[in-house]
Short mmCIF file of C-alpha atoms and ligand atoms in Angstrom, two decimals:
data_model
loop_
_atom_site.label_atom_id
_atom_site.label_comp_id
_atom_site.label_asym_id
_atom_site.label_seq_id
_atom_site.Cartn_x
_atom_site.Cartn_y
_atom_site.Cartn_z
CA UNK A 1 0.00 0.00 0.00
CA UNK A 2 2.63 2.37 0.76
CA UNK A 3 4.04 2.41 -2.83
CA UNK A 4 0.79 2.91 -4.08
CA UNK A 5 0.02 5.80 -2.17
CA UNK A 6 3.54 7.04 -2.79
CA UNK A 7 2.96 6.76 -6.16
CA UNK A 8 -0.29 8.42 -6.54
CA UNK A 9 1.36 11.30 -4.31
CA UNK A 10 3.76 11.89 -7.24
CA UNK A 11 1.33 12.17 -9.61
CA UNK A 12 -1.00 14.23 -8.27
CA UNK A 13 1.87 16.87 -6.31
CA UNK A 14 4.36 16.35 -8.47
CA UNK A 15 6.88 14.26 -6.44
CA UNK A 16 7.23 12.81 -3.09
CA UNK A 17 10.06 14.83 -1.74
CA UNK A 18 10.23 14.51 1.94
CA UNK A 19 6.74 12.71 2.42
CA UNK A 20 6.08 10.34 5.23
CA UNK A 21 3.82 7.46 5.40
CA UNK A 22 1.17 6.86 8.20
CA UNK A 23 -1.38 4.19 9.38
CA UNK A 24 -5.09 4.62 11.36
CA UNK A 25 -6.93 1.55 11.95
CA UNK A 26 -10.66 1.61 12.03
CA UNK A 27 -12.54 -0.40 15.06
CA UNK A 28 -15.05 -2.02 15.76
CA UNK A 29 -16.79 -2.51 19.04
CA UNK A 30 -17.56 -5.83 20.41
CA UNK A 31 -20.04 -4.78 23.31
CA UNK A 32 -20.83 -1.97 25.17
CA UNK A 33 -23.11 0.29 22.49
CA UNK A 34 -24.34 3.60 23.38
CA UNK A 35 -22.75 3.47 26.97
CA UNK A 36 -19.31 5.82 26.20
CA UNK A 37 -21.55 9.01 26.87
CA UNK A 38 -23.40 7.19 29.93
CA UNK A 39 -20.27 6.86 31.78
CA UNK A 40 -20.22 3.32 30.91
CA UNK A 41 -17.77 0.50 29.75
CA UNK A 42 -16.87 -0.30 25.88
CA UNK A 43 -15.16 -3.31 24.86
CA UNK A 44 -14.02 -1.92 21.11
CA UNK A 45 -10.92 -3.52 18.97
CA UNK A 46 -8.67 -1.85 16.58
CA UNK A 47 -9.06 -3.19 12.99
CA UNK A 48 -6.33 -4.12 10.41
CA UNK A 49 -8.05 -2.19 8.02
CA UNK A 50 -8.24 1.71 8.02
CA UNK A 51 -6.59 4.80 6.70
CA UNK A 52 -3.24 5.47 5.05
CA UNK A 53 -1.68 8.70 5.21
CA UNK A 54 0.71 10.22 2.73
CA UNK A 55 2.11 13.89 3.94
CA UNK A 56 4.63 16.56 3.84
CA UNK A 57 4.79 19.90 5.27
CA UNK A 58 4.75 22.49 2.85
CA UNK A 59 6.72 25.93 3.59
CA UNK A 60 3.46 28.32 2.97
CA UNK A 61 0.02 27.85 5.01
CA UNK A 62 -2.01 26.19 2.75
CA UNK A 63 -3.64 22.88 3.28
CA UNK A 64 -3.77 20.56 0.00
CA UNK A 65 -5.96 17.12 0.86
CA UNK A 66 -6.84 14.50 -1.89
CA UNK A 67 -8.45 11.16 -0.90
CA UNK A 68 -8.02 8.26 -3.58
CA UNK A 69 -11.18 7.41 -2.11
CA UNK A 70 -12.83 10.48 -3.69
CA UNK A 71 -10.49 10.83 -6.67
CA UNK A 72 -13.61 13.12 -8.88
CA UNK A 73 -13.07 15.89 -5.91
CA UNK A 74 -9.66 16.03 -6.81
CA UNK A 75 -7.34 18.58 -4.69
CA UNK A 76 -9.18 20.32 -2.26
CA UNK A 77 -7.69 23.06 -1.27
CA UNK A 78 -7.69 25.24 1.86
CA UNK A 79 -5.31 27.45 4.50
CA UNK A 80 -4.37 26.93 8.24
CA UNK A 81 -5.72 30.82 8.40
CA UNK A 82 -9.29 29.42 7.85
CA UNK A 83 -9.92 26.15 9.82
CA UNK A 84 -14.05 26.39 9.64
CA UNK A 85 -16.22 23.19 9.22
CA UNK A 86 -17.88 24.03 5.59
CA UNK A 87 -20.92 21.35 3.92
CA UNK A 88 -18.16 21.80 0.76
CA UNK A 89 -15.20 20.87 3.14
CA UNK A 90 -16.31 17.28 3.06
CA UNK A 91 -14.28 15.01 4.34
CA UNK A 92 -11.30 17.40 4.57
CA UNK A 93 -13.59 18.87 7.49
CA UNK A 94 -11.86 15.84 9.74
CA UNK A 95 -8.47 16.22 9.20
CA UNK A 96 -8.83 20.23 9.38
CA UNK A 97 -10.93 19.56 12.21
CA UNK A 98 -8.25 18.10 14.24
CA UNK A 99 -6.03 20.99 13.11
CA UNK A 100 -8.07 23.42 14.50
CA UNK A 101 -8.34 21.29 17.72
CA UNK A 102 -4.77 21.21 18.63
CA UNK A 103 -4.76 25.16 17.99
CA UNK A 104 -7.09 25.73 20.69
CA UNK A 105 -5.27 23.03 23.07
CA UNK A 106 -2.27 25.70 22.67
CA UNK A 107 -0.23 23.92 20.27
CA UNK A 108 0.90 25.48 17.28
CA UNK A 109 0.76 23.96 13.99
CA UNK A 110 3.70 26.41 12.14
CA UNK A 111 2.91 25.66 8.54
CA UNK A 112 0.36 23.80 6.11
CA UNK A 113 0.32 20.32 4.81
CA UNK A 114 -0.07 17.94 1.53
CA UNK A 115 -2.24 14.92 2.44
CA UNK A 116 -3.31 12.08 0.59
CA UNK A 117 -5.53 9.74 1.68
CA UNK A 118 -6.33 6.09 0.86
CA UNK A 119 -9.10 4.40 3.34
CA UNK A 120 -10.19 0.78 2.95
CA UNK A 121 -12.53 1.07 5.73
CA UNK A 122 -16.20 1.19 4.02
CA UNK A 123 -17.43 4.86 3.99
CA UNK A 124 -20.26 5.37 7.08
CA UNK A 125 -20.40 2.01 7.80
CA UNK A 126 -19.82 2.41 11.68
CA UNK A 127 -16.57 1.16 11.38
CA UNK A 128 -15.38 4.68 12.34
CA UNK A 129 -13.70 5.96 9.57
CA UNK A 130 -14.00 9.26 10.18
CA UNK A 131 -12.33 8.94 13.69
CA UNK A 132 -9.58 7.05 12.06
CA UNK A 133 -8.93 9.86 10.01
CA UNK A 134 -9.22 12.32 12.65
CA UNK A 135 -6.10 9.62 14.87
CA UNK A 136 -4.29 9.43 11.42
CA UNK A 137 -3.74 13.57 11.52
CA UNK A 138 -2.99 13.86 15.08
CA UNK A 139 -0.39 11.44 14.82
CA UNK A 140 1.10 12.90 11.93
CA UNK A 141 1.11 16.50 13.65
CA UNK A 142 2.66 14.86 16.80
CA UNK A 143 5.09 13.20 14.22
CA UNK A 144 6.20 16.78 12.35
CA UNK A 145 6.24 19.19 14.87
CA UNK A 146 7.30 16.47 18.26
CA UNK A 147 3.72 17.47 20.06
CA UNK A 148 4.43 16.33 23.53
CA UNK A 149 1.02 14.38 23.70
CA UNK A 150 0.49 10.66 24.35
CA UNK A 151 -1.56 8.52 21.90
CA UNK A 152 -4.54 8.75 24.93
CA UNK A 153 -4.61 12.66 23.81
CA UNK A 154 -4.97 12.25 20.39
CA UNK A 155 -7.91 10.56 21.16
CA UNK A 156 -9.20 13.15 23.36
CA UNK A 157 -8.31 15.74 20.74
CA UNK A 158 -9.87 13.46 17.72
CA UNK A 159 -13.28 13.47 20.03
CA UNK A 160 -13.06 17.58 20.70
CA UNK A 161 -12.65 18.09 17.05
CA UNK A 162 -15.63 15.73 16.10
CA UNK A 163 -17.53 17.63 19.00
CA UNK A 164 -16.36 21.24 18.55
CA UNK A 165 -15.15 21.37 14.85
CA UNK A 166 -17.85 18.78 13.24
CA UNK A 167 -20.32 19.35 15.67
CA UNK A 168 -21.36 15.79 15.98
CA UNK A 169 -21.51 14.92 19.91
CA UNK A 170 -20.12 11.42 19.99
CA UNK A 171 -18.13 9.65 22.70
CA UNK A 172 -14.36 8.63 23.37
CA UNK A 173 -14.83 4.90 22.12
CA UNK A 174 -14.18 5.32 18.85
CA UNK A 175 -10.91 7.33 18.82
CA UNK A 176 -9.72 5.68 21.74
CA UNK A 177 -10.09 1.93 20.36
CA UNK A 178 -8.38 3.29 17.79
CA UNK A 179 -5.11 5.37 19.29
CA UNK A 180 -4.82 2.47 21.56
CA UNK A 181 -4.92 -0.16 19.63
CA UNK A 182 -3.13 -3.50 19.79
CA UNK A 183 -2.99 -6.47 17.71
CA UNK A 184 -5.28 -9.04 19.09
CA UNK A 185 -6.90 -7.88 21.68
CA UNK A 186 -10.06 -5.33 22.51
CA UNK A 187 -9.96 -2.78 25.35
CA UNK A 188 -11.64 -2.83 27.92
CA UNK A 189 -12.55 0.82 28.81
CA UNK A 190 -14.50 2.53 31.48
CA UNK A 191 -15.65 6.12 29.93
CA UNK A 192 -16.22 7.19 33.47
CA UNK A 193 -12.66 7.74 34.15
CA UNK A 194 -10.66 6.38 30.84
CA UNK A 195 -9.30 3.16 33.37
CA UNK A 196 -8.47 0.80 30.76
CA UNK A 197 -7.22 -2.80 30.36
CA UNK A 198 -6.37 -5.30 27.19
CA UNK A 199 -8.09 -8.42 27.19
CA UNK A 200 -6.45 -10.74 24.66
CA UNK A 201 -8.86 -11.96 22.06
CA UNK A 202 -8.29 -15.73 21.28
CA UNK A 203 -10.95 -17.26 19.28
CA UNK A 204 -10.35 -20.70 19.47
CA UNK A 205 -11.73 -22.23 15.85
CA UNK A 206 -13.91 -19.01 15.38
CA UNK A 207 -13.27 -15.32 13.51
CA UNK A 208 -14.91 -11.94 13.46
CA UNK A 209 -17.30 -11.43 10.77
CA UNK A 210 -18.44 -8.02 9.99
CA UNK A 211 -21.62 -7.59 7.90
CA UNK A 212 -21.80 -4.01 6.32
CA UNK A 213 -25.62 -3.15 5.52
CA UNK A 214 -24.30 -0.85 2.91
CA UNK A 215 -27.97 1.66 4.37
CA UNK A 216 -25.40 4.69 4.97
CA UNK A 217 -26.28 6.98 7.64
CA UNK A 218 -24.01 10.06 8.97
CA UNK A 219 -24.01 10.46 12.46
CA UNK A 220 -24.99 14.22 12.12
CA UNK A 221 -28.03 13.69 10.75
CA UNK A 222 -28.83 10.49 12.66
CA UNK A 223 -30.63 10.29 15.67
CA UNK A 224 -28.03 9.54 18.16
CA UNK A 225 -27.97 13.29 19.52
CA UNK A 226 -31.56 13.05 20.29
CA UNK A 227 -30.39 9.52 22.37
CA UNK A 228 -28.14 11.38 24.39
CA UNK A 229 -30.43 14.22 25.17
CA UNK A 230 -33.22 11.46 26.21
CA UNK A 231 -30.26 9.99 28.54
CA UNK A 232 -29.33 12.98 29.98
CA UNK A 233 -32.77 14.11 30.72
CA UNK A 234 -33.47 10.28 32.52
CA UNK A 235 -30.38 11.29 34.27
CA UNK A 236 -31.46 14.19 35.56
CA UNK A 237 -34.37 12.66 36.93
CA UNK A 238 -33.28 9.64 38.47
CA UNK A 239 -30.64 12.34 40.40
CA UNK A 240 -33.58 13.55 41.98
CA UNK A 241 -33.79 10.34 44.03
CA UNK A 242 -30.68 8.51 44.36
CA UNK A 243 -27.43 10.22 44.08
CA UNK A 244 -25.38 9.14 40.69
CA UNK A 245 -22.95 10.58 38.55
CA UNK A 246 -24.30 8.93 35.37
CA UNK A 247 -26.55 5.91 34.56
CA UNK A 248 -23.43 3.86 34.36
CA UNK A 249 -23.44 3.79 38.39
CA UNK A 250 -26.27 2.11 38.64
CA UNK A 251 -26.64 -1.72 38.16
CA UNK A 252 -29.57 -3.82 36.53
CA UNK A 253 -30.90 -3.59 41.01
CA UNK A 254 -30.59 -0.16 41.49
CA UNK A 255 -32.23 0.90 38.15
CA UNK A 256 -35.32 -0.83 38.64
CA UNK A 257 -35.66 0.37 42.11
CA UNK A 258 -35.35 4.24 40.66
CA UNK A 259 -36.84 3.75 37.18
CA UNK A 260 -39.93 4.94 38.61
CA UNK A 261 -38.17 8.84 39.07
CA UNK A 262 -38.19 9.06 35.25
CA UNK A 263 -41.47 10.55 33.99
CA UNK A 264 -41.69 8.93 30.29
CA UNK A 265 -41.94 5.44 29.31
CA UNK A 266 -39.81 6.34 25.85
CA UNK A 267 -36.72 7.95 28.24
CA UNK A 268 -37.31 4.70 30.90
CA UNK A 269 -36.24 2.57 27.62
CA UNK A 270 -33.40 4.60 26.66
CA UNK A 271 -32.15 4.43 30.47
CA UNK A 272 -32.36 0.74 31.27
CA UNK A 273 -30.95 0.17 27.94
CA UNK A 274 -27.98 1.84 29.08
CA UNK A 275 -27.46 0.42 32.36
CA UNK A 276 -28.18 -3.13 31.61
CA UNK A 277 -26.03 -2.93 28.34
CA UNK A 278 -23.07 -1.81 30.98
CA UNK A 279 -23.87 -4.63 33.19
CA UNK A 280 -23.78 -7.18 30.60
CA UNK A 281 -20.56 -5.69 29.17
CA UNK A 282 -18.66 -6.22 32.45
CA UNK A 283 -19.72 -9.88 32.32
CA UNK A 284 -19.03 -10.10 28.96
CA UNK A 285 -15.14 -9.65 29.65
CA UNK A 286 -15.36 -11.72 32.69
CA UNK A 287 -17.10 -14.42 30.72
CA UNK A 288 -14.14 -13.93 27.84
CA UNK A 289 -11.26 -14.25 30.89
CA UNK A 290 -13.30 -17.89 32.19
CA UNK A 291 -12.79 -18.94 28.23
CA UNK A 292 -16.58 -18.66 28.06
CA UNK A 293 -16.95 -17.82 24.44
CA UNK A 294 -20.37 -19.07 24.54
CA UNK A 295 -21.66 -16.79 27.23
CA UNK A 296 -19.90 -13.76 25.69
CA UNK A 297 -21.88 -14.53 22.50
CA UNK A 298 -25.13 -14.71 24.18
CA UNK A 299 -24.51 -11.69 25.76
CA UNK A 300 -23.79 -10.11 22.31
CA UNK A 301 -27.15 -11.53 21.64
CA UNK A 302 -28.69 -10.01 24.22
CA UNK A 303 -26.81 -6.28 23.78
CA UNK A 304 -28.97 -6.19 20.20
CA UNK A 305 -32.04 -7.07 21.86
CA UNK A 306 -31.99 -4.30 23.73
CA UNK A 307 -31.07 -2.03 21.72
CA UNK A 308 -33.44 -3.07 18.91
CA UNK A 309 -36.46 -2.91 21.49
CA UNK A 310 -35.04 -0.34 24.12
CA UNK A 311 -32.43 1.98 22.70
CA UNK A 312 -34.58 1.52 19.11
CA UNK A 313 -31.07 2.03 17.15
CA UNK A 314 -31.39 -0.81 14.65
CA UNK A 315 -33.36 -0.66 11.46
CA UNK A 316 -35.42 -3.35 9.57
CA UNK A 317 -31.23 -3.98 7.96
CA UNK A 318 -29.61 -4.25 11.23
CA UNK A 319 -31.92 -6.84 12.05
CA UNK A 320 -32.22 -9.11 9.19
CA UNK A 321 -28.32 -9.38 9.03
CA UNK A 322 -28.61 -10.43 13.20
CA UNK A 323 -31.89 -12.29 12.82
CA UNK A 324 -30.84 -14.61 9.86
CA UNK A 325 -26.98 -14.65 11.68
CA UNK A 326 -28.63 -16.04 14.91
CA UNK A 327 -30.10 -18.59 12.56
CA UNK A 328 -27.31 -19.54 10.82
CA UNK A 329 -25.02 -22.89 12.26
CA UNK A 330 -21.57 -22.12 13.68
CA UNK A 331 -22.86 -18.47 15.34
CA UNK A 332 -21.59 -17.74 19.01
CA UNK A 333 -23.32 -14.25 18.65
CA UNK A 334 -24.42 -11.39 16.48
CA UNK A 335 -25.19 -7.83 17.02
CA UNK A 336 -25.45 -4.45 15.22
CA UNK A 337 -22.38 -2.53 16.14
CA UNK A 338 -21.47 1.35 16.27
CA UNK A 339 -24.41 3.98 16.28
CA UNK A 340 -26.81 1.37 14.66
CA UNK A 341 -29.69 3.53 12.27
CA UNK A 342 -27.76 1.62 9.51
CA UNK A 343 -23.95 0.45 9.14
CA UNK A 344 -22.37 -2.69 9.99
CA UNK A 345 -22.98 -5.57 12.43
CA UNK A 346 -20.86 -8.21 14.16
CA UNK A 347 -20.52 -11.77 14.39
CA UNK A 348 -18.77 -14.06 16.12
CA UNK A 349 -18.56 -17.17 13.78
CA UNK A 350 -16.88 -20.86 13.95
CA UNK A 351 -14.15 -21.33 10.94
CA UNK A 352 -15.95 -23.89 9.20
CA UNK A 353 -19.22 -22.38 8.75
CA UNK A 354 -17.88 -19.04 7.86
CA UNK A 355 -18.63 -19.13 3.82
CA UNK A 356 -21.99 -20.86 4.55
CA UNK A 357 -22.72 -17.91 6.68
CA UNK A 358 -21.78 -15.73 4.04
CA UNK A 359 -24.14 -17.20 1.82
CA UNK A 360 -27.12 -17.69 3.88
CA UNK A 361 -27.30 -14.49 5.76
CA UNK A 362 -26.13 -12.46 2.05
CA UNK A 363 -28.60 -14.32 0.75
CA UNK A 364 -31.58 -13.65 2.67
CA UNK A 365 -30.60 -10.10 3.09
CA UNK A 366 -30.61 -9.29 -0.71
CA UNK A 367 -34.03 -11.05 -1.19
CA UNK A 368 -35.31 -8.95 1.85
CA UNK A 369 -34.01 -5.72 1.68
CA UNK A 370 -32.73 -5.85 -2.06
CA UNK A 371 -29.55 -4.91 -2.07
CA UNK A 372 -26.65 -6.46 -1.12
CA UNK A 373 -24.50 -6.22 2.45
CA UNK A 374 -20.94 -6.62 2.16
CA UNK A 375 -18.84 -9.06 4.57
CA UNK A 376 -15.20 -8.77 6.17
CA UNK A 377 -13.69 -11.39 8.04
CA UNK A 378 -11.30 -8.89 10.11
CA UNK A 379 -8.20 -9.35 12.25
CA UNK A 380 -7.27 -7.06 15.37
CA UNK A 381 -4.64 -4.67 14.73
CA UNK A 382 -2.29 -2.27 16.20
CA UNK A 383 -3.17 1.60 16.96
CA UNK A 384 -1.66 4.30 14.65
CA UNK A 385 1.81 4.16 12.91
CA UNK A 386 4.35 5.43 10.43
CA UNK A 387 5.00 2.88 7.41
C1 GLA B 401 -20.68 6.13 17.64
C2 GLA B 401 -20.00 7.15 18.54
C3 GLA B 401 -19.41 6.48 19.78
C4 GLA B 401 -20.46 5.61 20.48
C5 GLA B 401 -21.17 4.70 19.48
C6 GLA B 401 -22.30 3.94 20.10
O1 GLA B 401 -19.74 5.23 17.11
O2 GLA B 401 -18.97 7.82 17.84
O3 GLA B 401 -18.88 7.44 20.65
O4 GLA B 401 -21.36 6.39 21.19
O5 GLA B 401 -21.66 5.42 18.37
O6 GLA B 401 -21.84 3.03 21.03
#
């Protein structure tokens, strides 16, 4: 990949004098959905696949992006005097984003920038490509100018820019799966303080399978800031009774003793759905540390449940590719994964009956919904690099 990108640098800048080569996985989370901004747990993975990076500073301020994604947009041009969020921007509004982000943290970016893109993460799948790319810059910054901030604070600065910059109010999972990435094993995070451990991911005869729906969605114009609103309100009014922080300090017990506080039956939903889904991700990693792959999968099970019929996140796509994967042999469990309203799912899935999966689950998705859904059979990779 690297000479490919190096190649295409050349002939759309005119050489590749002095240009580095950088990495971004994409992740994908395993369990813990719609808890990051309920001061739950996550338990997210880096991906092998993501973004690659080609860049060089450039002596003036302007900012020159191509994607080989996006090849008909050719050079988009801009300046480090005007880092705003435009519709037009388009996907330069992420890297420009983070830009902007470590200006107001107080560190100063001195000149501007040629970067190329290549991604082969699918586009708004909810496989966080946008958060890759937004890892992918501040690593390259840190990289050029010797940033003193760790790979933790790129994170943080990825989720400020998609907060501040791009205006979309999303959590730390995504960025932080994927700054802190490492080869084999998901992370085990608690967004209620950023404690954090690696569980090693050995599946034993089985891989992930990733089922992209191919309905896109963005996050923006999604409903996942109304979700969070509806959360924070439940919040507020379980605090009149019983003295939390967030709904992710209160257990599966303590909820239903409260739930009464919270005036609406539609908020009650998006509450327990929150608590119970960061109840059954802390058994989910104590069922993976026992070697109880079959009890993590039934908890996967469980996670889309709920938020099918609580957290109402999935989509009549969502659940055909987890309906016909539960029915499918060789399954350990299957759930939507991401923001859901579209985008990818994940399944846990025994070796042998992986291409009969493939089939039966493509299959019955095209007749239903008629188009197709596109499946990866991933690996767990490493957090951000240079190549
Ligand atoms: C998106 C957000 C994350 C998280 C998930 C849902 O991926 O970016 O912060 O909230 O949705 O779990």
């Amino acid at each position: 990949m690297k000479e490919t990108i190096l190649k295409r640098f050349t002939e759309v800048f005119g050489d590749a004098e002095g240009v580095k080569v950088y990495f971004a996985p994409g992740r994908v989370n395993l369990i813990g959905e719609h808890t990051d901004y309920n001061g739950g747990h996550v338990f997210p993975c880096a991906l092998t696949i993501g973004t690659y990076g080609a860049a060089r500073r450039r002596t003036d301020n302007k900012l020159c992006f191509y994607s080989m994604n996006f090849e008909k947009l050719g050079v988009i041009t801009s300046s480090m005097d005007e880092l705003t969020a435009s519709k037009e921007a388009g996907w330069t509004n992420y890297p420009k984003g983070v830009m902007w982000a470590f200006g107001e943290k107080g560190l100063k970016i001195p000149c501007g920038m040629d970067l190329m893109l290549y991604g082969n993460i699918p586009n708004g799948s909810g496989l966080s490509s946008s958060a890759s790319v937004e890892v992918l810059t501040g690593y390259i910054l840190r990289d050029f100018y010797g940033f003193d901030v760790s790979n933790q604070d790129l994170a943080l600065i990825g989720q400020y820019a998609e907060n501040n910059f791009n205006k979309v109010n999303c959590g730390i999972m995504d960025q932080f799966a994927i700054a802190m990435g490492k080869k084999d094993h998901a992370i085990f995070l608690d967004t209620a303080d950023l404690s954090y451990t690696y569980a090693p991911i050995a599946l034993e005869g089985a891989k992930i399978v990733i089922a992209c729906s191919n309905k896109k969605r963005g996050l923006g114009d999604s409903k996942y800031n109304e979700r969070r609103s509806e959360c924070e309100k439940a919040l507020a009014e379980l605090q009149e009774k019983v003295e939390i922080k967030s709904l992710g300090d209160l257990d599966e017990e303590a909820f239903e003793k409260y739930q009464s506080a919270i005036g609406d039956e539609v908020r009650r939903k998006r509450a327990r759905h929150a608590v119970y889904e960061n109840q059954r991700t802390i058994r989910a990693v104590e069922a993976l540390q026992k070697n109880d792959v079959i009890q993590f999968g039934q908890l996967m099970n469980a996670s889309h449940v709920s938020l099918r019929d609580d957290y109402e996140v999935t989509g009549i796509e969502l659940d055909t590719l987890v309906e016909e994967a539960w029915k499918a042999e060789g399954v350990i469990g299957s759930r939507m994964t991401g923001a859901g309203f579209g985008g990818c799912t994940v399944s846990i899935v025994k070796d042998a009956f992986i291409d009969a999966f493939i089939e039966r689950v493509g299959t019955a998705y095209q007749n239903k919904i008629g188009y197709q859904a596109d499946f990866y059979v991933v690996e767990i990779g490493d957090g951000p690099r240079a190549l």
